[in-house]
Amino acid sequence: MFWTYLRWTLKLILLVLVGGLLHYVLPQHDVVRMVDASERRVDFTESNRIFWARPDSGAPMADSRDVRFIDAARPGGEAIVYRNEDTGWGWPFYFKFDSSDVNARAKDLVSDAEDPTWVIVRHYGWRSNLFSIFPNAVSLKVTDSPDPQIIPWFNIAFFLVLALIALRIWRWWANFHEARIEPIVDDMVIAMHRADDRADATKGRIRRWWDKMRGKA
């Protein structure tokens, strides 16, 4: 029973880790109104460094650097802040090299609450006030409605490909198990039964010999 619980616990932990990773790196979409686009100095810590990308392409890595930010407001008035960093050739693979252009675009789209310009922000990552983590804005697209229909084609294609790969691996494993593992297991079971039979036969001979020695035969 203990091993069953342990096995399911490990599976659950693995599922949560994989799910969390996918939720962080896959693109998401927000509809917001641009409020401001600025640049400020950020000091990185060991607890949040992994959630920041990298400086502009060609710039050196450092413990402190200027980072572009985009301040925005959701249709309900809730504030949201995005970082605007290049991902370059690194992880996650968005191949973003145009942070400066995105920053200029955000400034150009700034509007007020009385006459809002709604913008679809494509981004990845999480927002955490506690650890100073911000989602990274990848692209901006103007929309006519604060509630547009957004179909996440990339995520749909990604999970479809992932399902096909998983199905292929499962079929490969099933064929491998049937062709290689099951014969070995069957041979082991047969060998164990034969060993049990030999042990029973040996035990019977010993018992008969012992009975004979005691004059009971």
PDB file of C-alpha atoms in Angstrom:
ATOM      1  CA  MET A   1       0.000   0.000   0.000  1.00  0.00           C
ATOM      2  CA  PHE A   2       2.855   2.391   0.857  1.00  0.00           C
ATOM      3  CA  TRP A   3       4.521   1.877  -2.532  1.00  0.00           C
ATOM      4  CA  THR A   4       1.217   2.473  -4.298  1.00  0.00           C
ATOM      5  CA  TYR A   5       0.757   5.813  -2.531  1.00  0.00           C
ATOM      6  CA  LEU A   6       4.389   6.727  -3.194  1.00  0.00           C
ATOM      7  CA  ARG A   7       4.076   5.894  -6.876  1.00  0.00           C
ATOM      8  CA  TRP A   8       0.922   7.995  -7.288  1.00  0.00           C
ATOM      9  CA  THR A   9       2.453  10.853  -5.296  1.00  0.00           C
ATOM     10  CA  LEU A  10       5.505  10.916  -7.578  1.00  0.00           C
ATOM     11  CA  LYS A  11       3.255  10.839 -10.647  1.00  0.00           C
ATOM     12  CA  LEU A  12       1.211  13.739  -9.253  1.00  0.00           C
ATOM     13  CA  ILE A  13       4.345  15.765  -8.501  1.00  0.00           C
ATOM     14  CA  LEU A  14       5.663  15.117 -12.020  1.00  0.00           C
ATOM     15  CA  LEU A  15       2.308  16.132 -13.520  1.00  0.00           C
ATOM     16  CA  VAL A  16       2.258  19.375 -11.508  1.00  0.00           C
ATOM     17  CA  LEU A  17       5.835  20.220 -12.513  1.00  0.00           C
ATOM     18  CA  VAL A  18       5.226  19.562 -16.208  1.00  0.00           C
ATOM     19  CA  GLY A  19       1.900  21.408 -16.119  1.00  0.00           C
ATOM     20  CA  GLY A  20       3.480  24.379 -14.358  1.00  0.00           C
ATOM     21  CA  LEU A  21       6.332  24.503 -16.868  1.00  0.00           C
ATOM     22  CA  LEU A  22       3.953  24.437 -19.831  1.00  0.00           C
ATOM     23  CA  HIS A  23       1.718  27.084 -18.250  1.00  0.00           C
ATOM     24  CA  TYR A  24       4.738  29.331 -17.800  1.00  0.00           C
ATOM     25  CA  VAL A  25       6.333  29.006 -21.247  1.00  0.00           C
ATOM     26  CA  LEU A  26       3.317  28.667 -23.555  1.00  0.00           C
ATOM     27  CA  PRO A  27       1.899  31.918 -24.988  1.00  0.00           C
ATOM     28  CA  GLN A  28      -1.064  33.586 -23.320  1.00  0.00           C
ATOM     29  CA  HIS A  29      -3.148  36.568 -24.392  1.00  0.00           C
ATOM     30  CA  ASP A  30      -4.465  39.541 -22.421  1.00  0.00           C
ATOM     31  CA  VAL A  31      -6.652  42.395 -23.621  1.00  0.00           C
ATOM     32  CA  VAL A  32      -5.494  45.620 -21.995  1.00  0.00           C
ATOM     33  CA  ARG A  33      -5.243  49.378 -22.378  1.00  0.00           C
ATOM     34  CA  MET A  34      -1.708  50.755 -22.556  1.00  0.00           C
ATOM     35  CA  VAL A  35      -0.972  53.144 -19.671  1.00  0.00           C
ATOM     36  CA  ASP A  36       2.787  53.663 -19.898  1.00  0.00           C
ATOM     37  CA  ALA A  37       6.012  52.178 -21.243  1.00  0.00           C
ATOM     38  CA  SER A  38       9.169  52.903 -19.291  1.00  0.00           C
ATOM     39  CA  GLU A  39      12.590  51.620 -18.371  1.00  0.00           C
ATOM     40  CA  ARG A  40      13.975  51.163 -14.867  1.00  0.00           C
ATOM     41  CA  ARG A  41      16.883  49.579 -13.076  1.00  0.00           C
ATOM     42  CA  VAL A  42      16.354  46.071 -11.712  1.00  0.00           C
ATOM     43  CA  ASP A  43      18.551  44.208  -9.228  1.00  0.00           C
ATOM     44  CA  PHE A  44      18.211  40.462  -9.613  1.00  0.00           C
ATOM     45  CA  THR A  45      18.117  38.030  -6.689  1.00  0.00           C
ATOM     46  CA  GLU A  46      18.729  34.320  -6.471  1.00  0.00           C
ATOM     47  CA  SER A  47      15.008  33.716  -5.886  1.00  0.00           C
ATOM     48  CA  ASN A  48      13.768  35.444  -9.044  1.00  0.00           C
ATOM     49  CA  ARG A  49      16.714  35.479 -11.468  1.00  0.00           C
ATOM     50  CA  ILE A  50      15.387  32.424 -13.334  1.00  0.00           C
ATOM     51  CA  PHE A  51      12.161  34.293 -14.173  1.00  0.00           C
ATOM     52  CA  TRP A  52      13.966  37.065 -16.057  1.00  0.00           C
ATOM     53  CA  ALA A  53      15.162  36.688 -19.623  1.00  0.00           C
ATOM     54  CA  ARG A  54      18.340  38.388 -20.750  1.00  0.00           C
ATOM     55  CA  PRO A  55      19.597  41.823 -21.796  1.00  0.00           C
ATOM     56  CA  ASP A  56      19.242  43.007 -25.378  1.00  0.00           C
ATOM     57  CA  SER A  57      21.110  40.944 -27.912  1.00  0.00           C
ATOM     58  CA  GLY A  58      24.825  41.712 -27.707  1.00  0.00           C
ATOM     59  CA  ALA A  59      24.698  43.165 -24.177  1.00  0.00           C
ATOM     60  CA  PRO A  60      26.564  41.375 -21.336  1.00  0.00           C
ATOM     61  CA  MET A  61      24.874  39.525 -18.480  1.00  0.00           C
ATOM     62  CA  ALA A  62      24.874  41.408 -15.170  1.00  0.00           C
ATOM     63  CA  ASP A  63      23.376  41.320 -11.667  1.00  0.00           C
ATOM     64  CA  SER A  64      21.725  44.681 -12.297  1.00  0.00           C
ATOM     65  CA  ARG A  65      20.522  46.246 -15.542  1.00  0.00           C
ATOM     66  CA  ASP A  66      17.837  48.426 -17.096  1.00  0.00           C
ATOM     67  CA  VAL A  67      14.661  46.574 -18.023  1.00  0.00           C
ATOM     68  CA  ARG A  68      11.784  47.848 -20.134  1.00  0.00           C
ATOM     69  CA  PHE A  69       8.314  47.631 -18.594  1.00  0.00           C
ATOM     70  CA  ILE A  70       4.813  48.094 -19.980  1.00  0.00           C
ATOM     71  CA  ASP A  71       2.110  49.307 -17.605  1.00  0.00           C
ATOM     72  CA  ALA A  72      -1.434  48.434 -18.628  1.00  0.00           C
ATOM     73  CA  ALA A  73      -4.997  48.140 -17.363  1.00  0.00           C
ATOM     74  CA  ARG A  74      -7.500  45.386 -18.015  1.00  0.00           C
ATOM     75  CA  PRO A  75     -11.057  46.203 -19.182  1.00  0.00           C
ATOM     76  CA  GLY A  76     -12.254  45.927 -15.581  1.00  0.00           C
ATOM     77  CA  GLY A  77      -9.669  48.455 -14.399  1.00  0.00           C
ATOM     78  CA  GLU A  78      -7.214  45.980 -12.846  1.00  0.00           C
ATOM     79  CA  ALA A  79      -3.597  47.002 -13.309  1.00  0.00           C
ATOM     80  CA  ILE A  80      -1.083  44.627 -14.918  1.00  0.00           C
ATOM     81  CA  VAL A  81       2.628  45.158 -15.540  1.00  0.00           C
ATOM     82  CA  TYR A  82       4.684  43.334 -18.170  1.00  0.00           C
ATOM     83  CA  ARG A  83       8.420  43.210 -18.621  1.00  0.00           C
ATOM     84  CA  ASN A  84       9.688  43.667 -22.153  1.00  0.00           C
ATOM     85  CA  GLU A  85      12.857  41.635 -22.643  1.00  0.00           C
ATOM     86  CA  ASP A  86      14.548  39.887 -25.539  1.00  0.00           C
ATOM     87  CA  THR A  87      14.632  36.107 -25.387  1.00  0.00           C
ATOM     88  CA  GLY A  88      17.184  35.850 -28.189  1.00  0.00           C
ATOM     89  CA  TRP A  89      18.127  32.303 -29.068  1.00  0.00           C
ATOM     90  CA  GLY A  90      17.559  31.098 -25.503  1.00  0.00           C
ATOM     91  CA  TRP A  91      14.758  29.470 -23.538  1.00  0.00           C
ATOM     92  CA  PRO A  92      11.857  29.798 -24.005  1.00  0.00           C
ATOM     93  CA  PHE A  93      12.215  29.800 -27.773  1.00  0.00           C
ATOM     94  CA  TYR A  94      10.304  32.912 -28.781  1.00  0.00           C
ATOM     95  CA  PHE A  95      13.303  34.293 -30.705  1.00  0.00           C
ATOM     96  CA  LYS A  96      12.409  37.798 -29.596  1.00  0.00           C
ATOM     97  CA  PHE A  97      14.970  40.439 -30.589  1.00  0.00           C
ATOM     98  CA  ASP A  98      12.724  43.519 -30.875  1.00  0.00           C
ATOM     99  CA  SER A  99      12.160  44.744 -27.303  1.00  0.00           C
ATOM    100  CA  SER A 100      12.933  48.315 -28.386  1.00  0.00           C
ATOM    101  CA  ASP A 101      10.309  48.138 -31.138  1.00  0.00           C
ATOM    102  CA  VAL A 102       7.720  46.661 -28.763  1.00  0.00           C
ATOM    103  CA  ASN A 103       8.478  49.470 -26.290  1.00  0.00           C
ATOM    104  CA  ALA A 104       7.968  52.129 -28.962  1.00  0.00           C
ATOM    105  CA  ARG A 105       4.765  50.436 -30.090  1.00  0.00           C
ATOM    106  CA  ALA A 106       3.446  50.383 -26.504  1.00  0.00           C
ATOM    107  CA  LYS A 107       4.167  54.123 -26.092  1.00  0.00           C
ATOM    108  CA  ASP A 108       2.366  54.843 -29.341  1.00  0.00           C
ATOM    109  CA  LEU A 109      -0.713  52.931 -28.140  1.00  0.00           C
ATOM    110  CA  VAL A 110      -1.069  54.667 -24.755  1.00  0.00           C
ATOM    111  CA  SER A 111      -4.675  55.812 -24.226  1.00  0.00           C
ATOM    112  CA  ASP A 112      -6.930  56.985 -21.402  1.00  0.00           C
ATOM    113  CA  ALA A 113      -9.967  55.341 -19.836  1.00  0.00           C
ATOM    114  CA  GLU A 114     -12.408  57.734 -21.565  1.00  0.00           C
ATOM    115  CA  ASP A 115     -11.191  56.820 -25.066  1.00  0.00           C
ATOM    116  CA  PRO A 116      -9.415  53.460 -24.690  1.00  0.00           C
ATOM    117  CA  THR A 117      -7.416  51.678 -27.347  1.00  0.00           C
ATOM    118  CA  TRP A 118      -7.600  47.970 -26.632  1.00  0.00           C
ATOM    119  CA  VAL A 119      -4.510  45.922 -27.277  1.00  0.00           C
ATOM    120  CA  ILE A 120      -3.980  42.153 -27.308  1.00  0.00           C
ATOM    121  CA  VAL A 121      -0.735  41.425 -25.471  1.00  0.00           C
ATOM    122  CA  ARG A 122       0.820  38.096 -26.336  1.00  0.00           C
ATOM    123  CA  HIS A 123       3.054  37.067 -23.466  1.00  0.00           C
ATOM    124  CA  TYR A 124       4.413  34.207 -21.404  1.00  0.00           C
ATOM    125  CA  GLY A 125       5.230  33.872 -17.716  1.00  0.00           C
ATOM    126  CA  TRP A 126       3.573  34.741 -14.414  1.00  0.00           C
ATOM    127  CA  ARG A 127       3.003  37.812 -12.288  1.00  0.00           C
ATOM    128  CA  SER A 128       4.029  37.637  -8.632  1.00  0.00           C
ATOM    129  CA  ASN A 129       4.180  40.682  -6.355  1.00  0.00           C
ATOM    130  CA  LEU A 130       5.928  38.648  -3.663  1.00  0.00           C
ATOM    131  CA  PHE A 131       8.887  37.565  -5.815  1.00  0.00           C
ATOM    132  CA  SER A 132       8.821  40.534  -8.253  1.00  0.00           C
ATOM    133  CA  ILE A 133       8.070  38.344 -11.256  1.00  0.00           C
ATOM    134  CA  PHE A 134       6.509  39.778 -14.403  1.00  0.00           C
ATOM    135  CA  PRO A 135       5.183  38.172 -17.594  1.00  0.00           C
ATOM    136  CA  ASN A 136       7.238  38.974 -20.685  1.00  0.00           C
ATOM    137  CA  ALA A 137       5.306  40.763 -23.437  1.00  0.00           C
ATOM    138  CA  VAL A 138       6.159  39.242 -26.813  1.00  0.00           C
ATOM    139  CA  SER A 139       3.931  41.192 -29.194  1.00  0.00           C
ATOM    140  CA  LEU A 140       1.139  43.793 -29.282  1.00  0.00           C
ATOM    141  CA  LYS A 141      -1.901  43.856 -31.548  1.00  0.00           C
ATOM    142  CA  VAL A 142      -4.704  46.418 -31.606  1.00  0.00           C
ATOM    143  CA  THR A 143      -8.270  45.119 -31.349  1.00  0.00           C
ATOM    144  CA  ASP A 144     -11.634  46.861 -31.694  1.00  0.00           C
ATOM    145  CA  SER A 145     -13.231  45.117 -28.712  1.00  0.00           C
ATOM    146  CA  PRO A 146     -12.302  44.671 -25.046  1.00  0.00           C
ATOM    147  CA  ASP A 147     -13.555  41.106 -25.354  1.00  0.00           C
ATOM    148  CA  PRO A 148     -12.338  39.719 -28.712  1.00  0.00           C
ATOM    149  CA  GLN A 149     -12.443  36.078 -29.689  1.00  0.00           C
ATOM    150  CA  ILE A 150      -8.915  34.748 -29.308  1.00  0.00           C
ATOM    151  CA  ILE A 151      -8.133  31.255 -30.568  1.00  0.00           C
ATOM    152  CA  PRO A 152      -4.787  29.986 -29.239  1.00  0.00           C
ATOM    153  CA  TRP A 153      -3.722  28.237 -32.432  1.00  0.00           C
ATOM    154  CA  PHE A 154      -0.147  27.702 -31.277  1.00  0.00           C
ATOM    155  CA  ASN A 155      -1.219  26.029 -28.023  1.00  0.00           C
ATOM    156  CA  ILE A 156      -3.726  23.850 -29.884  1.00  0.00           C
ATOM    157  CA  ALA A 157      -1.068  22.749 -32.381  1.00  0.00           C
ATOM    158  CA  PHE A 158       1.469  22.219 -29.580  1.00  0.00           C
ATOM    159  CA  PHE A 159      -0.798  19.940 -27.539  1.00  0.00           C
ATOM    160  CA  LEU A 160      -1.871  18.090 -30.690  1.00  0.00           C
ATOM    161  CA  VAL A 161       1.757  17.372 -31.578  1.00  0.00           C
ATOM    162  CA  LEU A 162       2.476  16.485 -27.945  1.00  0.00           C
ATOM    163  CA  ALA A 163      -0.436  14.028 -27.948  1.00  0.00           C
ATOM    164  CA  LEU A 164       0.783  12.436 -31.189  1.00  0.00           C
ATOM    165  CA  ILE A 165       4.297  12.071 -29.751  1.00  0.00           C
ATOM    166  CA  ALA A 166       2.904  10.577 -26.537  1.00  0.00           C
ATOM    167  CA  LEU A 167       0.762   8.144 -28.554  1.00  0.00           C
ATOM    168  CA  ARG A 168       3.775   7.148 -30.618  1.00  0.00           C
ATOM    169  CA  ILE A 169       5.887   6.566 -27.498  1.00  0.00           C
ATOM    170  CA  TRP A 170       3.067   4.573 -25.883  1.00  0.00           C
ATOM    171  CA  ARG A 171       2.718   2.361 -28.983  1.00  0.00           C
ATOM    172  CA  TRP A 172       6.487   1.863 -29.135  1.00  0.00           C
ATOM    173  CA  TRP A 173       6.562   0.937 -25.457  1.00  0.00           C
ATOM    174  CA  ALA A 174       3.585  -1.440 -25.849  1.00  0.00           C
ATOM    175  CA  ASN A 175       5.276  -3.205 -28.776  1.00  0.00           C
ATOM    176  CA  PHE A 176       8.602  -3.311 -26.945  1.00  0.00           C
ATOM    177  CA  HIS A 177       6.918  -4.637 -23.802  1.00  0.00           C
ATOM    178  CA  GLU A 178       5.086  -7.340 -25.748  1.00  0.00           C
ATOM    179  CA  ALA A 179       8.115  -8.370 -27.801  1.00  0.00           C
ATOM    180  CA  ARG A 180      10.903  -8.086 -25.221  1.00  0.00           C
ATOM    181  CA  ILE A 181       9.649  -7.641 -21.662  1.00  0.00           C
ATOM    182  CA  GLU A 182       6.754 -10.113 -21.547  1.00  0.00           C
ATOM    183  CA  PRO A 183       8.828 -13.107 -22.815  1.00  0.00           C
ATOM    184  CA  ILE A 184      11.464 -12.402 -20.162  1.00  0.00           C
ATOM    185  CA  VAL A 185       8.813 -12.135 -17.451  1.00  0.00           C
ATOM    186  CA  ASP A 186       7.149 -15.340 -18.659  1.00  0.00           C
ATOM    187  CA  ASP A 187      10.502 -17.141 -18.611  1.00  0.00           C
ATOM    188  CA  MET A 188      11.154 -15.875 -15.089  1.00  0.00           C
ATOM    189  CA  VAL A 189       7.724 -17.042 -13.914  1.00  0.00           C
ATOM    190  CA  ILE A 190       8.247 -20.461 -15.488  1.00  0.00           C
ATOM    191  CA  ALA A 191      11.714 -20.710 -13.923  1.00  0.00           C
ATOM    192  CA  MET A 192      10.279 -19.782 -10.519  1.00  0.00           C
ATOM    193  CA  HIS A 193       7.570 -22.430 -10.835  1.00  0.00           C
ATOM    194  CA  ARG A 194      10.158 -25.029 -11.817  1.00  0.00           C
ATOM    195  CA  ALA A 195      12.332 -23.995  -8.891  1.00  0.00           C
ATOM    196  CA  ASP A 196       9.332 -24.347  -6.581  1.00  0.00           C
ATOM    197  CA  ASP A 197       8.602 -27.789  -8.005  1.00  0.00           C
ATOM    198  CA  ARG A 198      12.218 -28.872  -7.518  1.00  0.00           C
ATOM    199  CA  ALA A 199      12.188 -27.481  -3.995  1.00  0.00           C
ATOM    200  CA  ASP A 200       8.979 -29.388  -3.209  1.00  0.00           C
ATOM    201  CA  ALA A 201      10.457 -32.567  -4.677  1.00  0.00           C
ATOM    202  CA  THR A 202      13.669 -32.129  -2.692  1.00  0.00           C
ATOM    203  CA  LYS A 203      11.692 -31.427   0.460  1.00  0.00           C
ATOM    204  CA  GLY A 204       9.652 -34.578  -0.114  1.00  0.00           C
ATOM    205  CA  ARG A 205      12.780 -36.712  -0.545  1.00  0.00           C
ATOM    206  CA  ILE A 206      14.312 -35.237   2.577  1.00  0.00           C
ATOM    207  CA  ARG A 207      11.142 -35.919   4.543  1.00  0.00           C
ATOM    208  CA  ARG A 208      10.995 -39.503   3.331  1.00  0.00           C
ATOM    209  CA  TRP A 209      14.692 -40.007   4.159  1.00  0.00           C
ATOM    210  CA  TRP A 210      14.154 -38.543   7.617  1.00  0.00           C
ATOM    211  CA  ASP A 211      11.133 -40.734   8.211  1.00  0.00           C
ATOM    212  CA  LYS A 212      13.137 -43.740   7.064  1.00  0.00           C
ATOM    213  CA  MET A 213      15.967 -42.833   9.455  1.00  0.00           C
ATOM    214  CA  ARG A 214      13.484 -42.680  12.307  1.00  0.00           C
ATOM    215  CA  GLY A 215      12.003 -46.004  11.292  1.00  0.00           C
ATOM    216  CA  LYS A 216       8.685 -44.598  10.211  1.00  0.00           C
ATOM    217  CA  ALA A 217       8.972 -45.601   6.557  1.00  0.00           C
TER     218      ALA A 217
END
